[in-house]
Tab-separated table of C-alpha atoms in Angstrom:
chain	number	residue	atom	x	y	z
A	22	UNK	CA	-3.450	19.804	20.316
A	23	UNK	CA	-0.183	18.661	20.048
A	24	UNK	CA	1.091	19.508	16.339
A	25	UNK	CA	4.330	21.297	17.688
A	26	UNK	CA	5.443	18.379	19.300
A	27	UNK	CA	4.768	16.022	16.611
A	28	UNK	CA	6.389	17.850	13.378
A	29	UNK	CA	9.682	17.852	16.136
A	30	UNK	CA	9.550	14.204	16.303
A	31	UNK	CA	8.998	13.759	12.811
A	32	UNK	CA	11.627	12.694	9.956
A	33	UNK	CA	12.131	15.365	7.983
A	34	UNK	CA	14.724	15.070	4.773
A	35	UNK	CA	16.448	17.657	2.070
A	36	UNK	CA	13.385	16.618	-0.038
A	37	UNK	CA	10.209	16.066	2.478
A	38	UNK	CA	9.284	18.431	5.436
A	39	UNK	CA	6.163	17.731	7.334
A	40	UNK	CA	3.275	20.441	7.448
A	41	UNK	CA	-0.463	20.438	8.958
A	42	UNK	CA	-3.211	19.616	6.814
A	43	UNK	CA	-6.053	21.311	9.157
A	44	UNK	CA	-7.376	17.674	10.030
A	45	UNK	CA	-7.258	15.731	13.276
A	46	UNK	CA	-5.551	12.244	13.503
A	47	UNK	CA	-7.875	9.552	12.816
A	48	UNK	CA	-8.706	5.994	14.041
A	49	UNK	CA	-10.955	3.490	13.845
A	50	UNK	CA	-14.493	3.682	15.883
A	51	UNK	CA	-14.356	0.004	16.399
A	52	UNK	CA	-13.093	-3.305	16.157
A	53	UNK	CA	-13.606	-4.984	12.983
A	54	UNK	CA	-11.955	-8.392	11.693
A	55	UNK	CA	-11.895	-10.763	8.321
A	56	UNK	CA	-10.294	-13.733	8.164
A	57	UNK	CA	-9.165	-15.084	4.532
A	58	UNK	CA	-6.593	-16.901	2.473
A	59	UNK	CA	-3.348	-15.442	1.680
A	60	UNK	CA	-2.382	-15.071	-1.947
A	61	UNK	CA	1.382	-16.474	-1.793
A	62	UNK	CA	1.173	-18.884	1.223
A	63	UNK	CA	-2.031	-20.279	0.827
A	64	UNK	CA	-2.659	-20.173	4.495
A	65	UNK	CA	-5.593	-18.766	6.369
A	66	UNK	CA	-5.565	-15.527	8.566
A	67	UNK	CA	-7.541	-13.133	10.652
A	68	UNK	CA	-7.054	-9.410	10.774
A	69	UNK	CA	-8.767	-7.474	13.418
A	70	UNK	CA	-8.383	-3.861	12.902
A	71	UNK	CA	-8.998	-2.072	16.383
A	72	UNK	CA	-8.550	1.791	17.702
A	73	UNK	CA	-5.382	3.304	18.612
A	74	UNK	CA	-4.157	6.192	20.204
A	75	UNK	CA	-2.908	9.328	18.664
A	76	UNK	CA	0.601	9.385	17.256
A	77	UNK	CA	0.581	5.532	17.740
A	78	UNK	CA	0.345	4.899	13.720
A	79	UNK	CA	-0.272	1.919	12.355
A	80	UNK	CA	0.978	-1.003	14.075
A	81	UNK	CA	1.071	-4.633	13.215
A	82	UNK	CA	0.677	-7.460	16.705
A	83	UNK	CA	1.486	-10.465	15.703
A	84	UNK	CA	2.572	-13.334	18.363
A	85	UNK	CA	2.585	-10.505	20.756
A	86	UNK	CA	5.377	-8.704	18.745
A	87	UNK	CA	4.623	-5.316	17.185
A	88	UNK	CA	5.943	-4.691	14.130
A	89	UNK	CA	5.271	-0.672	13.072
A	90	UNK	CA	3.985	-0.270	9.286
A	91	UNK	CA	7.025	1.807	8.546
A	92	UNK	CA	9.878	1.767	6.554
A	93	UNK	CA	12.312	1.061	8.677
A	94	UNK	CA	10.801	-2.498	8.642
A	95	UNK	CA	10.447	-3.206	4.753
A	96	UNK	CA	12.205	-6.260	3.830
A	97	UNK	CA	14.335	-5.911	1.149
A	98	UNK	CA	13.455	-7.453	-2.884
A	99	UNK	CA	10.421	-8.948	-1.824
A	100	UNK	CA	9.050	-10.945	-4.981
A	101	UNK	CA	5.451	-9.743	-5.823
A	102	UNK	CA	4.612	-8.039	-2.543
A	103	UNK	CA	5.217	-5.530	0.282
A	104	UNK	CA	6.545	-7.992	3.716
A	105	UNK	CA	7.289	-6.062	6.631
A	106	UNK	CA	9.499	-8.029	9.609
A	107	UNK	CA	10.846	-7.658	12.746
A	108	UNK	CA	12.870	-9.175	15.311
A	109	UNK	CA	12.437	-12.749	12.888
A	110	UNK	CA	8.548	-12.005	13.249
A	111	UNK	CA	7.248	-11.657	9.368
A	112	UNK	CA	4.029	-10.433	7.885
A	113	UNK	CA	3.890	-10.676	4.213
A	114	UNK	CA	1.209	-9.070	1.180
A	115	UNK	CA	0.231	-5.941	3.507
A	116	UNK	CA	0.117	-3.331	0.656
A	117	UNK	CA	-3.873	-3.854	0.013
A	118	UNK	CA	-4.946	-3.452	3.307
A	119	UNK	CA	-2.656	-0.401	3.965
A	120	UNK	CA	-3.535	1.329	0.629
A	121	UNK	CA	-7.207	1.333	2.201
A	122	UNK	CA	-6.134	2.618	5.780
A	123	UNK	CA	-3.944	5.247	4.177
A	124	UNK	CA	-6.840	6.220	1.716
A	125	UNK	CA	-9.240	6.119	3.980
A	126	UNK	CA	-7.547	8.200	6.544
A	127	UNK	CA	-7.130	6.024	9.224
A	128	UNK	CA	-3.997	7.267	10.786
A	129	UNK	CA	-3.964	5.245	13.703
A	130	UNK	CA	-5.246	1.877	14.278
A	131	UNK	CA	-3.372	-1.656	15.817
A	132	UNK	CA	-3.573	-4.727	13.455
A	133	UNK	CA	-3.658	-8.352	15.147
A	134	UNK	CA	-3.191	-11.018	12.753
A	135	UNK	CA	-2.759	-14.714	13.350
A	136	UNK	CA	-2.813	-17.279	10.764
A	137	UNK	CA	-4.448	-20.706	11.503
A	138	UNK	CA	-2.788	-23.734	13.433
A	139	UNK	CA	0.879	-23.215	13.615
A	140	UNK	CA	2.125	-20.562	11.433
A	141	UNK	CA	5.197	-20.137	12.742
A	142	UNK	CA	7.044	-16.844	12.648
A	143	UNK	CA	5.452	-15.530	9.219
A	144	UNK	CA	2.002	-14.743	8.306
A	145	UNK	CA	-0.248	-13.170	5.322
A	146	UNK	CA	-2.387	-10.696	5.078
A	147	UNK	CA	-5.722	-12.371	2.727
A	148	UNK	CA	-5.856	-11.283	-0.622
A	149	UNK	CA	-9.850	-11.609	-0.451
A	150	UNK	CA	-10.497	-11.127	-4.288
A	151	UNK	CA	-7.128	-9.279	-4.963
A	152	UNK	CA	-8.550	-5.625	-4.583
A	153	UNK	CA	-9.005	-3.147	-1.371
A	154	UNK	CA	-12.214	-3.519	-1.241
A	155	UNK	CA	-13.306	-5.982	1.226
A	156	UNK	CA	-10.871	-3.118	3.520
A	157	UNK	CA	-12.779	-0.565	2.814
A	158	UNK	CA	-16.183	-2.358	3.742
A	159	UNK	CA	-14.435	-3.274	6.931
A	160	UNK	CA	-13.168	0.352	7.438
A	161	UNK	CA	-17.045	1.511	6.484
A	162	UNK	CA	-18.529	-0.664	8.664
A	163	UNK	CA	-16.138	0.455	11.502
A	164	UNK	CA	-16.371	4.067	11.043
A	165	UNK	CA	-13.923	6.588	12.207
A	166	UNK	CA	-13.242	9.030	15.557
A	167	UNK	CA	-10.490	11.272	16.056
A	168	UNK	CA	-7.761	9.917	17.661
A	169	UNK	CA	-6.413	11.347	21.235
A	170	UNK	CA	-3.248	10.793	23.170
A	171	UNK	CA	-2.851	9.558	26.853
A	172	UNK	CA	-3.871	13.131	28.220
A	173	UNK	CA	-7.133	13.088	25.957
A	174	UNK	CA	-5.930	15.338	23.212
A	175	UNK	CA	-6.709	14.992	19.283
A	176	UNK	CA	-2.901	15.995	17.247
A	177	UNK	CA	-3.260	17.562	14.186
A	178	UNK	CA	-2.424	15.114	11.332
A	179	UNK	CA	0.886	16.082	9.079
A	180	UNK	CA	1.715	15.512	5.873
A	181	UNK	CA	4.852	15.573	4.274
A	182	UNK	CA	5.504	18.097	1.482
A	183	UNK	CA	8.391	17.944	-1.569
A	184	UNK	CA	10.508	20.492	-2.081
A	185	UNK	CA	12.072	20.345	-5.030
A	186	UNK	CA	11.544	17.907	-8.471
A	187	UNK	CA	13.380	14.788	-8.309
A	188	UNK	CA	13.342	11.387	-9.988
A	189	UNK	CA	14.518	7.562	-9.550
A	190	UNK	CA	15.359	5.408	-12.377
A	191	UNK	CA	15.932	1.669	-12.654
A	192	UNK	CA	16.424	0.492	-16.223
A	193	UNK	CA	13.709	1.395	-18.224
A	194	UNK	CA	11.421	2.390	-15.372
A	195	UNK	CA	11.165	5.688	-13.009
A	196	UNK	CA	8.924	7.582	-10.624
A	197	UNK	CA	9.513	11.298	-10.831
A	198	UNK	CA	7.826	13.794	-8.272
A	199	UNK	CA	6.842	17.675	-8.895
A	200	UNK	CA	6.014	19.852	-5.774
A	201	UNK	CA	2.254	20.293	-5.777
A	202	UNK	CA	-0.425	21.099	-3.069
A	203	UNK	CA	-2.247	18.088	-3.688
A	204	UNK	CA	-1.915	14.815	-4.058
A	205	UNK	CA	-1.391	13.995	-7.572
A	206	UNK	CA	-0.859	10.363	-8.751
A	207	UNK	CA	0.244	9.472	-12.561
A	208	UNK	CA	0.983	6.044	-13.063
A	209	UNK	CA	1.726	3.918	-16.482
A	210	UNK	CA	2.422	0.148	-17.172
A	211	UNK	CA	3.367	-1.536	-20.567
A	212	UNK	CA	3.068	-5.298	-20.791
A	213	UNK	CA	3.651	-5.913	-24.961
A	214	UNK	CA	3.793	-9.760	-24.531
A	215	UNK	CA	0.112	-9.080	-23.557
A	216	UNK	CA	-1.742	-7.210	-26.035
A	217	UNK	CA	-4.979	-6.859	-24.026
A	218	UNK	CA	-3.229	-5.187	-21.557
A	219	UNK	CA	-0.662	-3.400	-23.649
A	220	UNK	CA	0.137	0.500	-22.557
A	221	UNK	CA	-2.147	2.186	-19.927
A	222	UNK	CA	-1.792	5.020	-17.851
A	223	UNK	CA	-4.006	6.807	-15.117
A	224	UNK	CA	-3.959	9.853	-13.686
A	225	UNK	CA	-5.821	11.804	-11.068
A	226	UNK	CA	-5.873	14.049	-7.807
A	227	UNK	CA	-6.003	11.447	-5.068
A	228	UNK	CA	-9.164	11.298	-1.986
A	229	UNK	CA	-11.205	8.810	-0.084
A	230	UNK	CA	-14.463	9.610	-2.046
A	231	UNK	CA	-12.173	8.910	-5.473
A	232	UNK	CA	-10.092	6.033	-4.154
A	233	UNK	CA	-13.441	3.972	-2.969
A	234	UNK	CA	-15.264	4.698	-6.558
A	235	UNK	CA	-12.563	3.834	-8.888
A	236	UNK	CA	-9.418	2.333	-7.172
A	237	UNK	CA	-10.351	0.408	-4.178
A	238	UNK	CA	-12.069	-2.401	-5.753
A	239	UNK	CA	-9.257	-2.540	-8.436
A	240	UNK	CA	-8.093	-6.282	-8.509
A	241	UNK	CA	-4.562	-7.561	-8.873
A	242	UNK	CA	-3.288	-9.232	-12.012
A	243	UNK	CA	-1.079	-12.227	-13.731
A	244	UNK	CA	0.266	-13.609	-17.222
A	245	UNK	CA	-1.404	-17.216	-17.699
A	246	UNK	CA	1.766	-18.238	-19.277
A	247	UNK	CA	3.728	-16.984	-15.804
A	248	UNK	CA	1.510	-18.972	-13.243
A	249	UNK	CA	3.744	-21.760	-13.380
A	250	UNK	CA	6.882	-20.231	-13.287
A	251	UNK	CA	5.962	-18.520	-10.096
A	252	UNK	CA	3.909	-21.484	-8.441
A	253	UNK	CA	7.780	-23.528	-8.530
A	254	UNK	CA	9.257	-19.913	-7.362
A	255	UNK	CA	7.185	-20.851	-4.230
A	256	UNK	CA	4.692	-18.055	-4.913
A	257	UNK	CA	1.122	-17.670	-4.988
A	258	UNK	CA	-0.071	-21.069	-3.625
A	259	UNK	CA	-3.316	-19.517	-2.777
A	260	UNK	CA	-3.896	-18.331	-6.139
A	261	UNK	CA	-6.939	-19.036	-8.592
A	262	UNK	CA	-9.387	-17.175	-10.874
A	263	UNK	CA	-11.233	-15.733	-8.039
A	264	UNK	CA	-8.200	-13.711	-6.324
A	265	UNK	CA	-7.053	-12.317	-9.340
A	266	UNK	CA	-8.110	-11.479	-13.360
A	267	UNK	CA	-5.860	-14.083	-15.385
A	268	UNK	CA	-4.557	-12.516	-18.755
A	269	UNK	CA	-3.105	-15.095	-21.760
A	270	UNK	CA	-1.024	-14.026	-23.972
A	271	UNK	CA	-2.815	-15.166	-26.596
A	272	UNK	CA	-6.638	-15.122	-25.637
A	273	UNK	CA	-6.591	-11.993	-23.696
A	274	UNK	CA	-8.714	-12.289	-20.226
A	275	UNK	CA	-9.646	-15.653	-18.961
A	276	UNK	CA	-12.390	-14.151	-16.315
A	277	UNK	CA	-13.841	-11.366	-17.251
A	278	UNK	CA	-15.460	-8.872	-17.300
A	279	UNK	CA	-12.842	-6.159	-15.702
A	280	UNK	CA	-13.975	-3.738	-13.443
A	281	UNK	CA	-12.610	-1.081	-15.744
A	282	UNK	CA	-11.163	-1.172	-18.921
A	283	UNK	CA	-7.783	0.070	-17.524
A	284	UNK	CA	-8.272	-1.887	-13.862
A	285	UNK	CA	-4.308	-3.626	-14.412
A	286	UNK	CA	-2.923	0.160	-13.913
A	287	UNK	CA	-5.428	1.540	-11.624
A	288	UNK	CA	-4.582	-1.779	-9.527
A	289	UNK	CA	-1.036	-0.248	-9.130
A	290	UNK	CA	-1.846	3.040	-8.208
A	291	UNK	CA	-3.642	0.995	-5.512
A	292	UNK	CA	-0.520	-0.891	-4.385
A	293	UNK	CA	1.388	2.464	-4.687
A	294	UNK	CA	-0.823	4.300	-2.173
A	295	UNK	CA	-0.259	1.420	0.372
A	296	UNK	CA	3.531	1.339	-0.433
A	297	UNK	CA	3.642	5.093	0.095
A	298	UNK	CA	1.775	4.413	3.210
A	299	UNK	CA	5.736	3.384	4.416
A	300	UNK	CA	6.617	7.110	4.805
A	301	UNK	CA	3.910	7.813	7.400
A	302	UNK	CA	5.600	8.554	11.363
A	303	UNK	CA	3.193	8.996	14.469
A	304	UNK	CA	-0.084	9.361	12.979
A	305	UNK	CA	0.765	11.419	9.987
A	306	UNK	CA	-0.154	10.945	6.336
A	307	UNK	CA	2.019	8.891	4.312
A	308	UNK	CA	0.816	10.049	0.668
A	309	UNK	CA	3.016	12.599	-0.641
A	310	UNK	CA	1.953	16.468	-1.671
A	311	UNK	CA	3.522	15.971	-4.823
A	312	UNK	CA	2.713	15.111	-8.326
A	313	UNK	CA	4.306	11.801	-8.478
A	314	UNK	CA	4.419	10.213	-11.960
A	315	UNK	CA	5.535	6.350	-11.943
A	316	UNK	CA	6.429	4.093	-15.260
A	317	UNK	CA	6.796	0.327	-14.738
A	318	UNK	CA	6.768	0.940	-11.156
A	319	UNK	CA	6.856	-2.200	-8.328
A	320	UNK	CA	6.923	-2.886	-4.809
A	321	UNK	CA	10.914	-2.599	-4.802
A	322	UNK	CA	11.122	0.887	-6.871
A	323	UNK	CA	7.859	2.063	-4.508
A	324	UNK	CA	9.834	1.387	-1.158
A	325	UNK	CA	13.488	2.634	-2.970
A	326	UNK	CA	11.348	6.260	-3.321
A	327	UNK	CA	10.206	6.198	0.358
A	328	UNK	CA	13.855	5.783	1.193
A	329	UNK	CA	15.421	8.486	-0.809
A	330	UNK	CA	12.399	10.798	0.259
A	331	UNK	CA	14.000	9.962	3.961
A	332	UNK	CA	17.181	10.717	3.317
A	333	UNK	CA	17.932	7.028	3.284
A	334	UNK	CA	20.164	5.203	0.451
A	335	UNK	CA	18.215	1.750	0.294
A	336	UNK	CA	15.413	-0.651	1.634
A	337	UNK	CA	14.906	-1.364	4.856
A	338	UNK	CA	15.821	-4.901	5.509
């Protein structure tokens, strides 16, 4: 197996080093593919998710260009979602479907994408009914297999460990991460122009079995009052009340019922587990051996962590 050569070629930092975690790289045992619209764009697209080879990652083909999920290729201040770009080549709203590779332990896998007609140089990922969990029925249906390299070998699959407390701030919101052996998320949102969603916070000790049951199908959310604001931003053109749960200000949740009385927060530890997904190199794990507690978190504060973790002052791109 070829763990020596991999924690060489891996990024380490002052605050991450990379260690085994007695598993095998995965992949996926087949292809499988959904097509659907994408929240922001409106446009149609179809992923096929198909096996890779050890210490390949996860890789994005779009128009022939491959664009690594990593976080060298995070564009910077995205509004409302994770893009990732390369070489003008642009693929926008990934963070559901890589929360559900990186929870599901699918280390390695190529992702072709195409979006219907002429798309141009930019394409979204579907937002299915805002959640993970049409991935992980794809990812289920597929199965996994370990993963070998060109000479037939499985690697042993690395994670990356803290080693010492340290926190981000940004106004009145932070992440803050403890040294732990597992993989301990803590995440808390306040929205007090929206009563019925109000304060929450959910915590737990992160695996596949637990991310399937009571994150994965964990939809995303929106303000009533802010859907028009962000439909003249250019945003979420593919939006309606079956992509997302709709909260007014005033009368609380225009299509319920919710999945779980605190879904709005457990829907961000969701989009933090795919953001996190960033810090994965070469087949490793991207999720953190930490306890990593996050207030008023987003996409922008999620990638700003993976860079300090690197070693890097800011975004990507």
């Amino acid at each position: 197996m070829c763990a020596s050569v991999a924690v060489k070629s891996l990024k380490a930092s002052s605050l991450i080093s990379w260690k085994s975690t007695g598993k095998l790289q995965q992949t996926v045992a087949q292809c499988v593919e959904r097509t659907g619209m994408g929240l922001h764009s409106g446009g149609i697209s179809t992923v096929k998710i198909l096996p890779a080879a050890a210490r390949c990652g996860r890789r994005f083909i779009f128009r022939s260009n491959v664009i690594a999920a990593s976080f060298e290729n995070v564009v910077r201040e995205t509004p409302l979602c994770t893009t990732l770009s390369k070489d003008g080549y642009t693929i926008r709203t990934v963070e559901h479907l890589l929360s559900a590779l990186e929870a599901s332990g699918v280390d390695n896998c190529l992702i072709e994408i195409e979006g219907s007609g002429d798309s141009g140089s930019s394409v979204e990922v579907p937002i299915f009914d805002g959640s993970a969990r049409e991935w992980i029925m794809a990812i289920d249906q597929s199965g996994l297999k370990d993963a070998v390299d060109s000479n037939g070998e499985a690697c042993e699959k690395l994670a990356p460990y803290l080693h010492e407390p340290f926190h981000l701030m940004r106004k009145d919101s932070f992440i803050a991460a403890f040294p732990h052996t597992q993989v301990n998320i803590t995440y808390g949102i306040n929205f007090p122009q929206a009563p019925v969603i109000g304060r929450q916070w959910f915590s737990s000790t992160m695996s596949d079995k637990l991310y399937s049951k009571n994150i994965a199908s964990c939809r995303t959310f929106c303000i009533f009052e802010e859907v028009e604001h962000m439909r003249n931003s250019g945003l979420i053109k593919g939006g309606s009340a079956d992509v997302a749960i709709v909260c007014s200000v005033n009368r609380g949740w225009l299509n319920p019922p919710l999945r779980f009385s605190d879904e709005p927060c457990r829907h961000k530890v969701l989009d933090f587990i795919g953001d996190m997904s960033l810090l994965a190199q070469d087949g490793s794990q991207g999720l953190l051996l930490a306890h990593v507690v996050v207030y008023k978190g987003g996409h922008s504060l999620h990638a700003e962590f993976v860079a300090r973790l690197l070693g890097k002052p800011s975004i990507g791109r």
